[in-house]
mmCIF file with all atom_site columns, C-alpha atoms in Angstrom:
data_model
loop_
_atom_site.group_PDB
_atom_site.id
_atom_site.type_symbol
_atom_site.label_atom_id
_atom_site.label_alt_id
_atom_site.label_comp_id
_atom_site.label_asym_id
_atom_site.label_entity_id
_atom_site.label_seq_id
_atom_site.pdbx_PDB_ins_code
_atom_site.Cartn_x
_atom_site.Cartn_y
_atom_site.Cartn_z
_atom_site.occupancy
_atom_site.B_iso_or_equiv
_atom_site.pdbx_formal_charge
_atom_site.auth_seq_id
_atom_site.auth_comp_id
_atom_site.auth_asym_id
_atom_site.auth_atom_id
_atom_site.pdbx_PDB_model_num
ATOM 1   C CA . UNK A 1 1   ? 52.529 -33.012 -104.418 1.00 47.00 ? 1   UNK A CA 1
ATOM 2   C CA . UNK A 1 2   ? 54.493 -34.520 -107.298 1.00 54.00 ? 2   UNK A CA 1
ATOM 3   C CA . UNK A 1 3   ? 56.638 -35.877 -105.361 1.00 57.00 ? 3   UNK A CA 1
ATOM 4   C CA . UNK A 1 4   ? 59.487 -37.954 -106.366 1.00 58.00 ? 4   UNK A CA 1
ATOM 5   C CA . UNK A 1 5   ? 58.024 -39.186 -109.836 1.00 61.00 ? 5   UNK A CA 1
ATOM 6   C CA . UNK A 1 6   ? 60.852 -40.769 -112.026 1.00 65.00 ? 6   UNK A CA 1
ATOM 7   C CA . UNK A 1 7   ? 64.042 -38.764 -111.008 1.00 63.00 ? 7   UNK A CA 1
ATOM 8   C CA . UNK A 1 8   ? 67.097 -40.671 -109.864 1.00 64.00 ? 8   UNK A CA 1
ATOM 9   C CA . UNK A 1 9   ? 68.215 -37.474 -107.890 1.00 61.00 ? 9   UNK A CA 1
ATOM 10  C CA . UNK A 1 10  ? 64.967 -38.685 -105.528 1.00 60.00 ? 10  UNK A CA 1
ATOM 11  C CA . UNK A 1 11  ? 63.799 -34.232 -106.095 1.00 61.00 ? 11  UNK A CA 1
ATOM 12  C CA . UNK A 1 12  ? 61.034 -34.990 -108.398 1.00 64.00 ? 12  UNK A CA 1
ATOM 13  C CA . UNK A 1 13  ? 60.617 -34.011 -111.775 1.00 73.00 ? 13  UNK A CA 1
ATOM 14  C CA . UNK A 1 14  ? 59.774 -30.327 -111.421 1.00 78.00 ? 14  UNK A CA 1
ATOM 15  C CA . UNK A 1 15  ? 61.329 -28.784 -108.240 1.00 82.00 ? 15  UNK A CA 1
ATOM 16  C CA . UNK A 1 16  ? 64.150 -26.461 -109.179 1.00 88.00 ? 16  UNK A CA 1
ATOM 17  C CA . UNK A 1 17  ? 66.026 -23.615 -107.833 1.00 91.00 ? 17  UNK A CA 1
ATOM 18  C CA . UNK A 1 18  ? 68.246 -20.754 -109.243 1.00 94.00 ? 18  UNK A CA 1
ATOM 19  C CA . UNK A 1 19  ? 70.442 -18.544 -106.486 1.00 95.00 ? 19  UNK A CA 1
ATOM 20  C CA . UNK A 1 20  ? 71.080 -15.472 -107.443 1.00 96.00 ? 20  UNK A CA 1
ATOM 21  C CA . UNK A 1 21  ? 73.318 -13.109 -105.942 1.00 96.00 ? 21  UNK A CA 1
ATOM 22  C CA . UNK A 1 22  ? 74.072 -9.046  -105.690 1.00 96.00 ? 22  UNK A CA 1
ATOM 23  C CA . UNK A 1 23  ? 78.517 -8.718  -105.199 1.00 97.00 ? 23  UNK A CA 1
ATOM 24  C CA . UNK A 1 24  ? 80.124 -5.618  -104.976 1.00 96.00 ? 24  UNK A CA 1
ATOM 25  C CA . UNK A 1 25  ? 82.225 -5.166  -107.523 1.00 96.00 ? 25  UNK A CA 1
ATOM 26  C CA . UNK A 1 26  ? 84.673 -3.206  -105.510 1.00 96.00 ? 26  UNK A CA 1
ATOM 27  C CA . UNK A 1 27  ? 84.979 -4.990  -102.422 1.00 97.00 ? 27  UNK A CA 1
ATOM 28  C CA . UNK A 1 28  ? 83.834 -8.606  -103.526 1.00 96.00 ? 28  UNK A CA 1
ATOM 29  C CA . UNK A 1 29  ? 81.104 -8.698  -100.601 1.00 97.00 ? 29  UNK A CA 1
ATOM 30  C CA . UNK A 1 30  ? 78.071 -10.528 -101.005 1.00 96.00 ? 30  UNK A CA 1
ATOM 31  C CA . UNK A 1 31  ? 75.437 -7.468  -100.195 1.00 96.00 ? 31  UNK A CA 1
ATOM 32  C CA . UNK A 1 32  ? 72.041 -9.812  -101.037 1.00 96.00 ? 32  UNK A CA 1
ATOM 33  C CA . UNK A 1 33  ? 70.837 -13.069 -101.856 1.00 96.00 ? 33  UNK A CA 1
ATOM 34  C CA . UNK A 1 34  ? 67.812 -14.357 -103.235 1.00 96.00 ? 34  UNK A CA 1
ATOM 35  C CA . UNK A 1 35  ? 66.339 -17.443 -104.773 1.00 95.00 ? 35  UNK A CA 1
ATOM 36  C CA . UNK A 1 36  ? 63.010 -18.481 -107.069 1.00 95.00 ? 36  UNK A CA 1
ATOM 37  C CA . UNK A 1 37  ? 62.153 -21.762 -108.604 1.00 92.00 ? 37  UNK A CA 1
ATOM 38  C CA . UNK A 1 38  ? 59.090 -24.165 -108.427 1.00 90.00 ? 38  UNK A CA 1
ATOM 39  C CA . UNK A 1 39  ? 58.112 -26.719 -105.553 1.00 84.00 ? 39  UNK A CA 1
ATOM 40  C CA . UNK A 1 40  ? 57.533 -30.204 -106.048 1.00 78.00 ? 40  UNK A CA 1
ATOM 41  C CA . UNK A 1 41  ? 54.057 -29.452 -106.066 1.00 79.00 ? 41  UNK A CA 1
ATOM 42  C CA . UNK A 1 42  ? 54.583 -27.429 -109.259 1.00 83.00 ? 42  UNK A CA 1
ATOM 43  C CA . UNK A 1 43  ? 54.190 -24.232 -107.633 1.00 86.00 ? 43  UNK A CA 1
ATOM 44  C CA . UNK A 1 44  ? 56.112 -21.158 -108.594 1.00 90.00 ? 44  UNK A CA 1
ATOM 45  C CA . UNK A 1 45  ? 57.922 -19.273 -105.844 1.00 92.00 ? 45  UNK A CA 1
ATOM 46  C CA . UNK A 1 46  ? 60.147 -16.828 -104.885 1.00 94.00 ? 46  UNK A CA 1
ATOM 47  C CA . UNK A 1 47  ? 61.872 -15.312 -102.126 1.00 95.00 ? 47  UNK A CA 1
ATOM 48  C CA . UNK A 1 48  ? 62.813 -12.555 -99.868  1.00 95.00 ? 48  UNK A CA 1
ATOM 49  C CA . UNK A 1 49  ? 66.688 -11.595 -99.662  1.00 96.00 ? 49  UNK A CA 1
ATOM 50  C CA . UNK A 1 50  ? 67.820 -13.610 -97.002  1.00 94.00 ? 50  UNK A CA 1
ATOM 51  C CA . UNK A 1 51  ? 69.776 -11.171 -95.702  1.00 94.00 ? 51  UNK A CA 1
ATOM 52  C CA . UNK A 1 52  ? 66.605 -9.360  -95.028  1.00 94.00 ? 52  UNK A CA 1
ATOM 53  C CA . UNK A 1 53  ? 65.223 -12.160 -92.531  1.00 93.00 ? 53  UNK A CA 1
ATOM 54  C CA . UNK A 1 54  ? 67.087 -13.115 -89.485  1.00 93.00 ? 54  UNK A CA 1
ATOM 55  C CA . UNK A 1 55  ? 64.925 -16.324 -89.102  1.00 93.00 ? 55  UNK A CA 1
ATOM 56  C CA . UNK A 1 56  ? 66.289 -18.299 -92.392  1.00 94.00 ? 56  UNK A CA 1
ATOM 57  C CA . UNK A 1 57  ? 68.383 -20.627 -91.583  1.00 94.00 ? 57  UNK A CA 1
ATOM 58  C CA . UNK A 1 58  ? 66.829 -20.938 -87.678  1.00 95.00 ? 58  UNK A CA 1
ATOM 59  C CA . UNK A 1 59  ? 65.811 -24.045 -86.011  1.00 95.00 ? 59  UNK A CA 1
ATOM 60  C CA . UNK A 1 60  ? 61.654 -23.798 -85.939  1.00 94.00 ? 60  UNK A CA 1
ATOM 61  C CA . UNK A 1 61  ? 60.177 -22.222 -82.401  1.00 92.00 ? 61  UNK A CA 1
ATOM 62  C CA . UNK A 1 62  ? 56.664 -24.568 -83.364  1.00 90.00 ? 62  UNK A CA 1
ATOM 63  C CA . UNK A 1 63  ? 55.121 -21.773 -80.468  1.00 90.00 ? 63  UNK A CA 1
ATOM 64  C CA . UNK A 1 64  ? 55.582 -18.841 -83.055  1.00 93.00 ? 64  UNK A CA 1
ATOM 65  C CA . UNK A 1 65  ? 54.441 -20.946 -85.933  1.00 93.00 ? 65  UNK A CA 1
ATOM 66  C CA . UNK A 1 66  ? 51.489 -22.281 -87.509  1.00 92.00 ? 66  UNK A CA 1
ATOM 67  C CA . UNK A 1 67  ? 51.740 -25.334 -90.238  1.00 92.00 ? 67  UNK A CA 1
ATOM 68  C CA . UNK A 1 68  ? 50.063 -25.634 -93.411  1.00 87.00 ? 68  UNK A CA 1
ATOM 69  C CA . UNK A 1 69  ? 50.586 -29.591 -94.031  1.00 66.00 ? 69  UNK A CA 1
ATOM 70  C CA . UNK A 1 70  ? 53.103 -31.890 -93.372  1.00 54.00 ? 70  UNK A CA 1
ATOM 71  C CA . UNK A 1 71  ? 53.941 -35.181 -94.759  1.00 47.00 ? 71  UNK A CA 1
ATOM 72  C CA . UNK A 1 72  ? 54.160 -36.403 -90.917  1.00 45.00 ? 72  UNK A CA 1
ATOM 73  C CA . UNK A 1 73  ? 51.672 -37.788 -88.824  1.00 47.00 ? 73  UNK A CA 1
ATOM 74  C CA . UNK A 1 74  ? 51.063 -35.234 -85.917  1.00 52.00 ? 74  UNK A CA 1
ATOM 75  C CA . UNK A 1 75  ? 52.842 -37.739 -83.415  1.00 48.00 ? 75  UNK A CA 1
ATOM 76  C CA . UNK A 1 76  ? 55.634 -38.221 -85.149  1.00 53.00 ? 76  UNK A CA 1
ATOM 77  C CA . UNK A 1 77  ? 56.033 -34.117 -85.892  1.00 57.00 ? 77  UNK A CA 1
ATOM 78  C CA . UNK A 1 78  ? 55.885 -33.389 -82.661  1.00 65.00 ? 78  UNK A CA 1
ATOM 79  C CA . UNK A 1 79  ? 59.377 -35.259 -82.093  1.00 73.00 ? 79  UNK A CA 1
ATOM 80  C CA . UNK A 1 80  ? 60.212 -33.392 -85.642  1.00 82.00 ? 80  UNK A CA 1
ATOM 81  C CA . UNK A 1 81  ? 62.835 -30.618 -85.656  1.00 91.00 ? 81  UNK A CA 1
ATOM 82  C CA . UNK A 1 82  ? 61.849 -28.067 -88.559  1.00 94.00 ? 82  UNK A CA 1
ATOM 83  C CA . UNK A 1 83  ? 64.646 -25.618 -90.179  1.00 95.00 ? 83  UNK A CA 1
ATOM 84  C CA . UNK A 1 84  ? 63.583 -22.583 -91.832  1.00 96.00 ? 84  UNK A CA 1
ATOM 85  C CA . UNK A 1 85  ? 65.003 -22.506 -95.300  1.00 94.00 ? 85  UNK A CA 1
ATOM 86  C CA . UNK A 1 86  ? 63.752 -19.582 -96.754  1.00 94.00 ? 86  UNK A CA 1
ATOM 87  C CA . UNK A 1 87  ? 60.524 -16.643 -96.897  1.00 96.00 ? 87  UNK A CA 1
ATOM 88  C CA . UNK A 1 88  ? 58.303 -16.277 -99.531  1.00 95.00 ? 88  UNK A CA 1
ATOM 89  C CA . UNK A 1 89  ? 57.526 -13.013 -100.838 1.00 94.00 ? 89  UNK A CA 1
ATOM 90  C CA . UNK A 1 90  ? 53.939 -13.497 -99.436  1.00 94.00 ? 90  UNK A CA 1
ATOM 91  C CA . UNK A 1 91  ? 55.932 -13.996 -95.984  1.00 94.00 ? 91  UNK A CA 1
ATOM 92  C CA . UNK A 1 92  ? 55.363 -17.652 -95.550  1.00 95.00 ? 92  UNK A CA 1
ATOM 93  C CA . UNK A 1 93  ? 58.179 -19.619 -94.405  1.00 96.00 ? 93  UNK A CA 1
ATOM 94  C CA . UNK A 1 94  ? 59.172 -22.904 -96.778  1.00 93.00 ? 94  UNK A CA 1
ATOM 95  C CA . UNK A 1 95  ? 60.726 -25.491 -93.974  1.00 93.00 ? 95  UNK A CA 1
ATOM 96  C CA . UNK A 1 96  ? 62.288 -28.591 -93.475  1.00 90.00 ? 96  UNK A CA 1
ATOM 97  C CA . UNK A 1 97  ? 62.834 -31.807 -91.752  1.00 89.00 ? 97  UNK A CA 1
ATOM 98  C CA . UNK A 1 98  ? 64.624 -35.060 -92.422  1.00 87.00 ? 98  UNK A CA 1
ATOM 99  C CA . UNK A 1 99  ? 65.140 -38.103 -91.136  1.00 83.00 ? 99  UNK A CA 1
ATOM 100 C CA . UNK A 1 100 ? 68.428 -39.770 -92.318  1.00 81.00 ? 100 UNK A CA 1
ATOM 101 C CA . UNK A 1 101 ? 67.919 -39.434 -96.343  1.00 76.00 ? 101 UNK A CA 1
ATOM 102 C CA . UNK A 1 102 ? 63.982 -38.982 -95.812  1.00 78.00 ? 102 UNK A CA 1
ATOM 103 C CA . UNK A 1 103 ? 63.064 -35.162 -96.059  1.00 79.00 ? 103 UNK A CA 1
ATOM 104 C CA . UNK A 1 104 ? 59.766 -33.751 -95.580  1.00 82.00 ? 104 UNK A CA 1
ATOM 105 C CA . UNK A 1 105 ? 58.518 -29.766 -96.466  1.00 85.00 ? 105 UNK A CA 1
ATOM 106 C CA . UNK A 1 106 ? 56.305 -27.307 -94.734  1.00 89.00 ? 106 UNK A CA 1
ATOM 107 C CA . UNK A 1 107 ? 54.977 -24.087 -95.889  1.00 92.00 ? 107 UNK A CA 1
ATOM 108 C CA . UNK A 1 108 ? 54.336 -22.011 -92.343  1.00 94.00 ? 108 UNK A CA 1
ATOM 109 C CA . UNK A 1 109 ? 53.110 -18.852 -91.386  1.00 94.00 ? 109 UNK A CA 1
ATOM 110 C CA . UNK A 1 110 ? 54.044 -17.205 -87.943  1.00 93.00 ? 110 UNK A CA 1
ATOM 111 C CA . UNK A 1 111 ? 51.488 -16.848 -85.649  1.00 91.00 ? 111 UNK A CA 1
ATOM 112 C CA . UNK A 1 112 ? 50.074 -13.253 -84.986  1.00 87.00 ? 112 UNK A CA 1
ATOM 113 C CA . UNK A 1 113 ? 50.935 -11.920 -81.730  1.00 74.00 ? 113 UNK A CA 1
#
């Protein structure tokens, strides 16, 4: 992880993301959304259309999901709630957690029935 590095906006030097989104031109609706960009880590990514996964934006069931890391001791992440922010192409899940104006990342994968 890159982490923080010398940005004052406390998002690191290389994380990024660009929202881009599909509007009818007739009726004005909003008929998809998607997102790419690159991770603190560096890593490129991109997603899904979130209209396409009812999960995004869903509170974590830790049951139906497994975790790749965490920047949280397995005590403390426990006690963590975990949002789901948005699916990868490769159908991982990017989540998140925070703590006042600390914020800790996930990639997780849901567990196979």
């Amino acid at each position: 992880n890159l982490g923080r590095a010398t940005s004052p906006s406390g998002r690191g030097d290389v994380a990024v993301t660009e929202v881009l989104m599909e509007q009818c031109v007739v009726t004005g609706s909003i008929q998809g959304v998607v997102c790419h960009g690159k991770l603190s880590d560096g890593s490129s990514y991109q997603s899904v259309d979130y209209f396409s996964d009812t999960q995004i934006g869903k509170l974590v069931d830790k049951r139906k999901y497994i975790f790749e890391g965490s920047s949280q001791d397995e005590e403390q992440d426990e006690e963590m709630e975990w949002w789901i922010k948005t699916k990868f192409l490769n159908g991982k899940y990017l989540v998140s957690s925070s703590k006042g104006y600390s914020v800790s990342n996930s990639i997780v994968s849901r567990r196979k029935s």
